[in-house]
Coordinates of C-alpha atoms in Angstrom, one line a residue:
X245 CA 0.0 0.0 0.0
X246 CA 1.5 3.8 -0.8
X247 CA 0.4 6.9 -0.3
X248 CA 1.7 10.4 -0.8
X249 CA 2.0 13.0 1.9
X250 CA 0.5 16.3 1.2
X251 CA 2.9 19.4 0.9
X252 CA 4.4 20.1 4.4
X253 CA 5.6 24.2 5.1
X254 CA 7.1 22.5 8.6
X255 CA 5.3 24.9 11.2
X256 CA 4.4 23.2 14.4
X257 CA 1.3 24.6 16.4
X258 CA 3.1 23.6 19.0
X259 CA 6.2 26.2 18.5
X260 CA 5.1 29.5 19.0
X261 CA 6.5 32.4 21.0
X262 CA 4.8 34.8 23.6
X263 CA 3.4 36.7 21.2
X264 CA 1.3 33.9 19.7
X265 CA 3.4 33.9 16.3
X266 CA 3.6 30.9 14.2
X267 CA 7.6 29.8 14.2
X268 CA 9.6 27.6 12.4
X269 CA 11.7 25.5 14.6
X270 CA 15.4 24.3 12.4
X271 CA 16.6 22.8 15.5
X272 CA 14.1 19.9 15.1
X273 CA 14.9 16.4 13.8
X274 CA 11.3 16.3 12.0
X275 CA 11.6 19.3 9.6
X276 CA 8.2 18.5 7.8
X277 CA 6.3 18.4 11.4
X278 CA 5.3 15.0 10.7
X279 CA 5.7 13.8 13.8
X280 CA 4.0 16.6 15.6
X281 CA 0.7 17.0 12.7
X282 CA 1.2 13.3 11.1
X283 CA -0.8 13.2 7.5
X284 CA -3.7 11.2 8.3
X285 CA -3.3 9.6 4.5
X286 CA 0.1 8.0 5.8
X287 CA -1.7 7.3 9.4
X288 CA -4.6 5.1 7.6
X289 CA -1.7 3.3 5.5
X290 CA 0.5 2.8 8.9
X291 CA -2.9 1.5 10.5
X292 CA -3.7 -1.0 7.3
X293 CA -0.3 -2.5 7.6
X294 CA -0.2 -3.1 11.6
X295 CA -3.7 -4.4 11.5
X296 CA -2.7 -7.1 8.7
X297 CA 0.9 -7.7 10.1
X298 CA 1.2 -6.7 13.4
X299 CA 3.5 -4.2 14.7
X300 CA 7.2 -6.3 13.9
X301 CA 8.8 -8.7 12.6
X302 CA 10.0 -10.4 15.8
X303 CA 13.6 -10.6 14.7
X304 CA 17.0 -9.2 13.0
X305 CA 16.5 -8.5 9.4
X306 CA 19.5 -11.1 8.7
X307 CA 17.9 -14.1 10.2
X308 CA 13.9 -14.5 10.1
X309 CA 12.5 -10.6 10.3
X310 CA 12.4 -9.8 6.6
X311 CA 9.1 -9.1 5.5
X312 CA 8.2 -8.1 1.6
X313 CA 7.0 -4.8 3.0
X314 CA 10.6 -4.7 4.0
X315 CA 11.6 -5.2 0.4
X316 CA 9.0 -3.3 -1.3
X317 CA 10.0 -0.1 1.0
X318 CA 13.5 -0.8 -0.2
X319 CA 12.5 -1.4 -3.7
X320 CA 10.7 2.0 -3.7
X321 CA 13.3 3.7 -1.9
X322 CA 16.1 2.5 -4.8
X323 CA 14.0 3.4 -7.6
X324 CA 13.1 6.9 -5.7
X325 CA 16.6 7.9 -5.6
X326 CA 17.5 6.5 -8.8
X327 CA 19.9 3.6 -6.9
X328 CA 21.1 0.2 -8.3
X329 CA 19.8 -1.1 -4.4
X330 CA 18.7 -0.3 -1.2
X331 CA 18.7 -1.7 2.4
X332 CA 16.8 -0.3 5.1
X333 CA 18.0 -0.6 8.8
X334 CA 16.0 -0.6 12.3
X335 CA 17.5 2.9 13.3
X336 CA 19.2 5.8 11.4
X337 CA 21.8 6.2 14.1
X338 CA 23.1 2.3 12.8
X339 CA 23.1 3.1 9.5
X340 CA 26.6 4.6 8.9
X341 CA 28.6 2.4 11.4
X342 CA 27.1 -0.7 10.2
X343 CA 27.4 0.5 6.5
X344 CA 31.4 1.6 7.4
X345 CA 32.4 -1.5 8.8
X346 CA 30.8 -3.5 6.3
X347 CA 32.7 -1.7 3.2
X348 CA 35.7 -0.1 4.4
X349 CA 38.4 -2.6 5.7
X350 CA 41.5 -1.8 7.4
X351 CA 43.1 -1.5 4.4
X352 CA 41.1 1.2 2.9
X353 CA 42.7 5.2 2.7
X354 CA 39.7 7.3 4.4
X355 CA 39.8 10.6 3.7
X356 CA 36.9 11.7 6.9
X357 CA 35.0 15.6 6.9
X358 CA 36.3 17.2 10.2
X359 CA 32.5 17.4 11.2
X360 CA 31.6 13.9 10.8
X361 CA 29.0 12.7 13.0
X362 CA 29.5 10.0 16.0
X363 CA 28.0 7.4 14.4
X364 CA 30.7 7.7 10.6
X365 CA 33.2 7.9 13.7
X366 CA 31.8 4.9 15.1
X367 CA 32.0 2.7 12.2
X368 CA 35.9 3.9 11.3
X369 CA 36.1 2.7 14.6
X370 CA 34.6 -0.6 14.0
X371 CA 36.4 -1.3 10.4
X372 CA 39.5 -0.9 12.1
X373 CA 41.1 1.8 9.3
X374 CA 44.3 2.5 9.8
X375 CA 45.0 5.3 7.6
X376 CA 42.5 8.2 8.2
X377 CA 43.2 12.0 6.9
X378 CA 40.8 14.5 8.6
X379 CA 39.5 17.4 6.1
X380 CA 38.5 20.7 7.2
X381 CA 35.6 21.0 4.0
X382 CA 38.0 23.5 1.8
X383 CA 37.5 21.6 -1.8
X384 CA 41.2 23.2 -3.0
X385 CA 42.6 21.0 0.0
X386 CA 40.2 17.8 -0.5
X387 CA 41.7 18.0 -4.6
X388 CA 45.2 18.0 -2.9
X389 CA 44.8 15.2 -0.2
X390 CA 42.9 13.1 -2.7
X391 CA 45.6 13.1 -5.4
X392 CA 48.0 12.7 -2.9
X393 CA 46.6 9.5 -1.3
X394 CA 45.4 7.9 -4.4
X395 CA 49.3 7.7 -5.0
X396 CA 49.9 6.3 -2.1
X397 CA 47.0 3.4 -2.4
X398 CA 49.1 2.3 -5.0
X399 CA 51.6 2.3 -3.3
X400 CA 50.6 0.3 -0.4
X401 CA 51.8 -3.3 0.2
X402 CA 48.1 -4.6 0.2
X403 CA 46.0 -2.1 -1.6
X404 CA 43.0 -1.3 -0.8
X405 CA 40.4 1.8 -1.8
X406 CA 39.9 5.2 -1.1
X407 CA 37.0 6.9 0.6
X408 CA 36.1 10.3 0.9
X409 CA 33.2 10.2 3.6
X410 CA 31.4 13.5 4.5
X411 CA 27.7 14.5 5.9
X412 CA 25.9 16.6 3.4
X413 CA 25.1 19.5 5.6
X414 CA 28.0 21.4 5.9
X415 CA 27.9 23.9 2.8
X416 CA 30.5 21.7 0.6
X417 CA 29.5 21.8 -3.4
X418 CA 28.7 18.2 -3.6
X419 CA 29.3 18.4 -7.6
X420 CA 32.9 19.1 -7.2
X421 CA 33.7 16.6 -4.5
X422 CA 31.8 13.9 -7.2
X423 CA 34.1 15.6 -9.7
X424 CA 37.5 15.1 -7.6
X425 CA 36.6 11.4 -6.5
X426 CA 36.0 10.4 -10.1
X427 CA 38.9 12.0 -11.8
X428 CA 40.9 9.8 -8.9
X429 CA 39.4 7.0 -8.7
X430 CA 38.1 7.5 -5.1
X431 CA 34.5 6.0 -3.2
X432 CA 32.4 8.5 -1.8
X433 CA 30.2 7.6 1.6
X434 CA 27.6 10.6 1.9
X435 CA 25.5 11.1 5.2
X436 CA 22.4 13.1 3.8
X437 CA 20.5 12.2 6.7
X438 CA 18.9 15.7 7.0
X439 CA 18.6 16.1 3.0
X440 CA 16.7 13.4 2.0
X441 CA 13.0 13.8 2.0
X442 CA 13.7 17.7 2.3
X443 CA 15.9 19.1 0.2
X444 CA 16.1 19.7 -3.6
X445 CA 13.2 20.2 -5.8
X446 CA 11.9 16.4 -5.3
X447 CA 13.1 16.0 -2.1
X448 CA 16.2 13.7 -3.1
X449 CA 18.5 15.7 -1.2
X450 CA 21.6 17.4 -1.4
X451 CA 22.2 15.3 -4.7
X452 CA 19.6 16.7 -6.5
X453 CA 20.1 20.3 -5.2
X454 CA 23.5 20.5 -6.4
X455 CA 22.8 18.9 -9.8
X456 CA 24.7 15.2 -9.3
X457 CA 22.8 12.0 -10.0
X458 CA 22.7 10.1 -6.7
X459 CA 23.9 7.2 -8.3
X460 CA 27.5 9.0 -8.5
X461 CA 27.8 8.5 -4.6
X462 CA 29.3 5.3 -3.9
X463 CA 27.0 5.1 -0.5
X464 CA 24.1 7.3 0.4
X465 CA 23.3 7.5 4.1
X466 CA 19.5 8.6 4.5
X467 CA 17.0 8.5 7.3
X468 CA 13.6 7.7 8.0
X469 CA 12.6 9.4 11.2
X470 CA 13.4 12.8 10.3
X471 CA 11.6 14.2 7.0
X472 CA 9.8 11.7 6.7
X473 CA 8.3 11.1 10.7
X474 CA 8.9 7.2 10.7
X475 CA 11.7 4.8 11.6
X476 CA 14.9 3.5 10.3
X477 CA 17.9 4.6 7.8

């Protein structure tokens, strides 16, 4: 079952100041107020589902808890963003550390945004990387510590790849980072947790608000519980 949302402006009846005003809060994980003023079109949809499946699957994805409403969402989500796949996890905040350690090994060059968020730290923590370069977001000095470690990838006794990981929310043009990792070689892991579902002119995120197909990021992070008031990443 699908439904759409109608268009959100974000305003919360429940944020207003003393003087009665209608504000806008940015420091909110639910930007769309979905959470405070759910859609009842998605309520009646949520309702359908829990009524004909219950409320969980009773276990880890891995083992016995996939569902085809798991796939389906993850089907939709792919073809949405314009993916070759897509998985969904229980919680947003597992996303990027289980995502890290699964595809960056200890052999791996990681090239890490100086504003990454605890859990991209967490999962360089739990893939055991050896060589990480911090980056302060200047693109001239990303071009510069890219070339320079791509050379020394290949110069490594046991080779591995090169990431550039970043969050999307940090004012970096996303079309030249795409631009440097392709002209080296490089992976790129983007966190557009806050993008997705918000941001660009069909909500695709940062991708589509700076002009780059989001199937030129090697791994795209998004979230479920904040545009779009639900669960999971």
């Amino acid at each position: 079952t699908s439904a759409t949302s109608s268009p959100r402006d974000g305003r919360s009846s429940e944020s207003e100041d003393e003087r009665r005003d209608s504000l806008v809060d940015f420091a909110t994980i639910d930007p769309l107020s979905l959470q405070h003023k759910p859609d009842e079109k998605l309520m009646e949809v949520a309702r359908s589902v829990v009524r004909a499946k219950g409320v969980g699957a009773c276990g880890p994805r891995g083992f016995y808890g996939t569902t085809v409403e798991h796939l389906d969402l993850e089907k939709a989500i792919s073809e949405f963003l314009g993916t070759e796949a897509a998985i969904v996890y229980s919680h947003h905040t597992v996303s990027d550390s289980s995502v890290i350690q699964a595809f960056i090994t200890n052999n791996d060059f990681a090239i890490v945004h100086k504003d990454a968020n605890a859990h991209m730290c967490t999962g360089l923590n739990l893939s055991r990387v050896k060589n990480i370069t911090w980056w302060s977001g200047d693109i001239d000095e990303l071009a510069k510590l890219v070339e320079a470690q791509s050379k020394d990838v290949k110069l490594a006794a046991r080779a591995g790849r090169l990431w550039i990981l970043m969050d999307s929310n940090y004012g970096v043009d996303l079309s030249q980072v795409v631009e440097i990792k392709e002209e080296f070689g490089a992976y790129l892991l983007l966190d557009d947790t806050y993008g997705i579902g918000a941001v660009g002119e069909n909500g695709r995120g940062y991708c589509e608000y700076y002009g780059v197909p989001c199937s030129s990021v090697d791994l795209l992070i998004g979230s479920l519980e904040h545009a779009f008031g639900s669960q999971g990443g």
